[in-house]
Amino acid sequence: MDKKKEEGVASASPVVLCGASAYEQKYYLNEAFQNLPEQIREELQIMCVLFTEDIGGVFLLEFDGSGTLQFYTEAQENDFSYDEIGCALKIKELRRTKADLLRSLELYYKILTGKMKTEDIPEDW
């Protein structure tokens, strides 16, 4: 599979939050995040599944080494239905429309992993 990363430098140990596959028509949520509120889990599932329905391929949300959420897409080599141009536009749209959710998830992950302490949460949060 041809793996494309939306931005940044690959981390030595990314942690998958969730993902979906148009090929297997499946959604995956990392068991480590089962304690997220149901509404957030549902929103993540809808976001991932709709992405793969619109664009095709495989879509993943991963936390990099610094706790920043990265968007990844993969497509099989001969998948001519995969929309590479639409992929970039869709990721840009998700970053804009889901900014609060993504920021909250990054904060949650940083606190969960000890990369940030609760007393270090910005006051404007």
PDB file of C-alpha atoms in Angstrom:
ATOM      1  CA  MET A   1       0.000   0.000   0.000  1.00  0.00           C
ATOM      2  CA  ASP A   2       1.070   3.530  -0.713  1.00  0.00           C
ATOM      3  CA  LYS A   3       0.956   5.374   2.630  1.00  0.00           C
ATOM      4  CA  LYS A   4       0.587   9.137   2.564  1.00  0.00           C
ATOM      5  CA  LYS A   5       0.983  11.372   5.569  1.00  0.00           C
ATOM      6  CA  GLU A   6      -0.908  14.628   5.791  1.00  0.00           C
ATOM      7  CA  GLU A   7       1.805  16.634   7.537  1.00  0.00           C
ATOM      8  CA  GLY A   8       4.864  16.580   9.766  1.00  0.00           C
ATOM      9  CA  VAL A   9       7.668  14.090  10.247  1.00  0.00           C
ATOM     10  CA  ALA A  10       6.903  10.481  11.047  1.00  0.00           C
ATOM     11  CA  SER A  11       7.305   9.617  14.706  1.00  0.00           C
ATOM     12  CA  ALA A  12       9.166   6.563  15.939  1.00  0.00           C
ATOM     13  CA  SER A  13       6.056   5.266  17.677  1.00  0.00           C
ATOM     14  CA  PRO A  14       2.734   6.684  16.511  1.00  0.00           C
ATOM     15  CA  VAL A  15      -0.366   5.580  18.396  1.00  0.00           C
ATOM     16  CA  VAL A  16      -3.449   4.867  16.299  1.00  0.00           C
ATOM     17  CA  LEU A  17      -6.588   6.475  17.696  1.00  0.00           C
ATOM     18  CA  CYS A  18      -8.989   5.137  15.086  1.00  0.00           C
ATOM     19  CA  GLY A  19      -9.391   4.351  11.434  1.00  0.00           C
ATOM     20  CA  ALA A  20     -11.602   2.954   8.711  1.00  0.00           C
ATOM     21  CA  SER A  21     -11.091   0.903   5.570  1.00  0.00           C
ATOM     22  CA  ALA A  22     -13.125   1.150   2.390  1.00  0.00           C
ATOM     23  CA  TYR A  23     -11.674  -2.210   1.345  1.00  0.00           C
ATOM     24  CA  GLU A  24     -12.842  -4.160   4.380  1.00  0.00           C
ATOM     25  CA  GLN A  25     -15.741  -1.817   5.217  1.00  0.00           C
ATOM     26  CA  LYS A  26     -14.608  -1.794   8.843  1.00  0.00           C
ATOM     27  CA  TYR A  27     -14.016   0.804  11.538  1.00  0.00           C
ATOM     28  CA  TYR A  28     -11.406   0.447  14.279  1.00  0.00           C
ATOM     29  CA  LEU A  29     -11.087   2.291  17.600  1.00  0.00           C
ATOM     30  CA  ASN A  30      -7.979   1.577  19.649  1.00  0.00           C
ATOM     31  CA  GLU A  31      -9.056  -0.209  22.857  1.00  0.00           C
ATOM     32  CA  ALA A  32      -6.932   2.219  24.871  1.00  0.00           C
ATOM     33  CA  PHE A  33      -9.487   4.928  24.010  1.00  0.00           C
ATOM     34  CA  GLN A  34     -12.668   3.016  24.884  1.00  0.00           C
ATOM     35  CA  ASN A  35     -13.087   5.301  27.898  1.00  0.00           C
ATOM     36  CA  LEU A  36     -13.744   8.332  25.681  1.00  0.00           C
ATOM     37  CA  PRO A  37     -17.330   9.570  25.972  1.00  0.00           C
ATOM     38  CA  GLU A  38     -19.744   7.724  23.690  1.00  0.00           C
ATOM     39  CA  GLN A  39     -20.599  10.895  21.752  1.00  0.00           C
ATOM     40  CA  ILE A  40     -16.915  11.427  20.868  1.00  0.00           C
ATOM     41  CA  ARG A  41     -16.454   7.771  19.902  1.00  0.00           C
ATOM     42  CA  GLU A  42     -19.505   8.033  17.631  1.00  0.00           C
ATOM     43  CA  GLU A  43     -18.260  11.281  16.073  1.00  0.00           C
ATOM     44  CA  LEU A  44     -14.888   9.687  15.336  1.00  0.00           C
ATOM     45  CA  GLN A  45     -16.576   6.674  13.757  1.00  0.00           C
ATOM     46  CA  ILE A  46     -18.796   8.825  11.558  1.00  0.00           C
ATOM     47  CA  MET A  47     -15.836  10.976  10.514  1.00  0.00           C
ATOM     48  CA  CYS A  48     -13.653   7.996   9.553  1.00  0.00           C
ATOM     49  CA  VAL A  49     -16.360   5.993   7.795  1.00  0.00           C
ATOM     50  CA  LEU A  50     -17.617   8.971   5.790  1.00  0.00           C
ATOM     51  CA  PHE A  51     -14.037   9.781   4.774  1.00  0.00           C
ATOM     52  CA  THR A  52     -13.497   6.306   3.328  1.00  0.00           C
ATOM     53  CA  GLU A  53     -16.906   6.321   1.648  1.00  0.00           C
ATOM     54  CA  ASP A  54     -16.122   9.657  -0.044  1.00  0.00           C
ATOM     55  CA  ILE A  55     -12.416   9.172  -0.793  1.00  0.00           C
ATOM     56  CA  GLY A  56     -11.792   5.428  -0.645  1.00  0.00           C
ATOM     57  CA  GLY A  57      -8.755   3.624   0.713  1.00  0.00           C
ATOM     58  CA  VAL A  58      -7.833   3.505   4.382  1.00  0.00           C
ATOM     59  CA  PHE A  59      -8.022   6.478   6.733  1.00  0.00           C
ATOM     60  CA  LEU A  60      -6.211   6.663  10.092  1.00  0.00           C
ATOM     61  CA  LEU A  61      -5.973   9.163  12.909  1.00  0.00           C
ATOM     62  CA  GLU A  62      -2.697   8.742  14.797  1.00  0.00           C
ATOM     63  CA  PHE A  63      -0.998  10.574  17.631  1.00  0.00           C
ATOM     64  CA  ASP A  64       2.641  11.314  16.829  1.00  0.00           C
ATOM     65  CA  GLY A  65       5.431  11.342  19.427  1.00  0.00           C
ATOM     66  CA  SER A  66       4.513  14.860  20.575  1.00  0.00           C
ATOM     67  CA  GLY A  67       0.802  14.045  20.937  1.00  0.00           C
ATOM     68  CA  THR A  68      -0.341  15.816  17.783  1.00  0.00           C
ATOM     69  CA  LEU A  69      -3.047  14.113  15.733  1.00  0.00           C
ATOM     70  CA  GLN A  70      -1.914  13.207  12.238  1.00  0.00           C
ATOM     71  CA  PHE A  71      -4.199  12.177   9.386  1.00  0.00           C
ATOM     72  CA  TYR A  72      -3.001   9.300   7.212  1.00  0.00           C
ATOM     73  CA  THR A  73      -4.459   7.767   4.109  1.00  0.00           C
ATOM     74  CA  GLU A  74      -3.468   4.628   2.287  1.00  0.00           C
ATOM     75  CA  ALA A  75      -4.583   3.270  -1.035  1.00  0.00           C
ATOM     76  CA  GLN A  76      -3.865  -0.004  -2.741  1.00  0.00           C
ATOM     77  CA  GLU A  77      -1.583   0.386  -5.731  1.00  0.00           C
ATOM     78  CA  ASN A  78      -4.239  -0.356  -8.355  1.00  0.00           C
ATOM     79  CA  ASP A  79      -7.124   1.442  -6.620  1.00  0.00           C
ATOM     80  CA  PHE A  80      -8.256   3.811  -9.360  1.00  0.00           C
ATOM     81  CA  SER A  81     -11.353   4.848  -7.384  1.00  0.00           C
ATOM     82  CA  TYR A  82      -9.201   6.457  -4.650  1.00  0.00           C
ATOM     83  CA  ASP A  83      -9.635  10.243  -4.867  1.00  0.00           C
ATOM     84  CA  GLU A  84      -6.175  11.674  -4.207  1.00  0.00           C
ATOM     85  CA  ILE A  85      -7.182  15.292  -4.871  1.00  0.00           C
ATOM     86  CA  GLY A  86     -10.365  14.970  -2.843  1.00  0.00           C
ATOM     87  CA  CYS A  87      -8.306  13.463  -0.026  1.00  0.00           C
ATOM     88  CA  ALA A  88      -6.320  16.657   0.572  1.00  0.00           C
ATOM     89  CA  LEU A  89      -9.477  18.764   0.391  1.00  0.00           C
ATOM     90  CA  LYS A  90     -11.366  16.471   2.768  1.00  0.00           C
ATOM     91  CA  ILE A  91      -8.541  16.526   5.332  1.00  0.00           C
ATOM     92  CA  LYS A  92      -8.429  20.322   5.147  1.00  0.00           C
ATOM     93  CA  GLU A  93     -12.194  20.432   5.683  1.00  0.00           C
ATOM     94  CA  LEU A  94     -11.990  18.047   8.666  1.00  0.00           C
ATOM     95  CA  ARG A  95      -9.196  20.092  10.236  1.00  0.00           C
ATOM     96  CA  ARG A  96     -11.421  23.169   9.943  1.00  0.00           C
ATOM     97  CA  THR A  97     -14.823  21.741  10.918  1.00  0.00           C
ATOM     98  CA  LYS A  98     -13.557  19.387  13.644  1.00  0.00           C
ATOM     99  CA  ALA A  99     -10.909  21.714  15.104  1.00  0.00           C
ATOM    100  CA  ASP A 100     -12.396  21.735  18.615  1.00  0.00           C
ATOM    101  CA  LEU A 101     -12.736  17.943  18.702  1.00  0.00           C
ATOM    102  CA  LEU A 102      -9.189  17.425  17.422  1.00  0.00           C
ATOM    103  CA  ARG A 103      -7.743  19.927  19.897  1.00  0.00           C
ATOM    104  CA  SER A 104      -9.618  18.263  22.762  1.00  0.00           C
ATOM    105  CA  LEU A 105      -8.379  14.816  21.741  1.00  0.00           C
ATOM    106  CA  GLU A 106      -4.785  16.055  21.591  1.00  0.00           C
ATOM    107  CA  LEU A 107      -5.105  17.610  25.050  1.00  0.00           C
ATOM    108  CA  TYR A 108      -6.685  14.422  26.418  1.00  0.00           C
ATOM    109  CA  TYR A 109      -3.881  12.291  24.946  1.00  0.00           C
ATOM    110  CA  LYS A 110      -1.127  14.556  26.247  1.00  0.00           C
ATOM    111  CA  ILE A 111      -2.576  14.421  29.759  1.00  0.00           C
ATOM    112  CA  LEU A 112      -3.213  10.663  29.536  1.00  0.00           C
ATOM    113  CA  THR A 113       0.384   9.974  28.504  1.00  0.00           C
ATOM    114  CA  GLY A 114       1.967  12.458  30.904  1.00  0.00           C
ATOM    115  CA  LYS A 115       3.203  14.775  28.149  1.00  0.00           C
ATOM    116  CA  MET A 116       1.208  17.539  29.837  1.00  0.00           C
ATOM    117  CA  LYS A 117      -0.059  18.083  33.371  1.00  0.00           C
ATOM    118  CA  THR A 118      -3.554  19.307  34.124  1.00  0.00           C
ATOM    119  CA  GLU A 119      -2.123  22.447  35.698  1.00  0.00           C
ATOM    120  CA  ASP A 120      -0.402  23.221  32.372  1.00  0.00           C
ATOM    121  CA  ILE A 121      -3.683  23.426  30.443  1.00  0.00           C
ATOM    122  CA  PRO A 122      -3.886  26.877  28.826  1.00  0.00           C
ATOM    123  CA  GLU A 123      -6.218  29.312  30.579  1.00  0.00           C
ATOM    124  CA  ASP A 124      -7.995  30.122  27.310  1.00  0.00           C
ATOM    125  CA  TRP A 125      -9.051  26.507  27.018  1.00  0.00           C
TER     126      TRP A 125
END
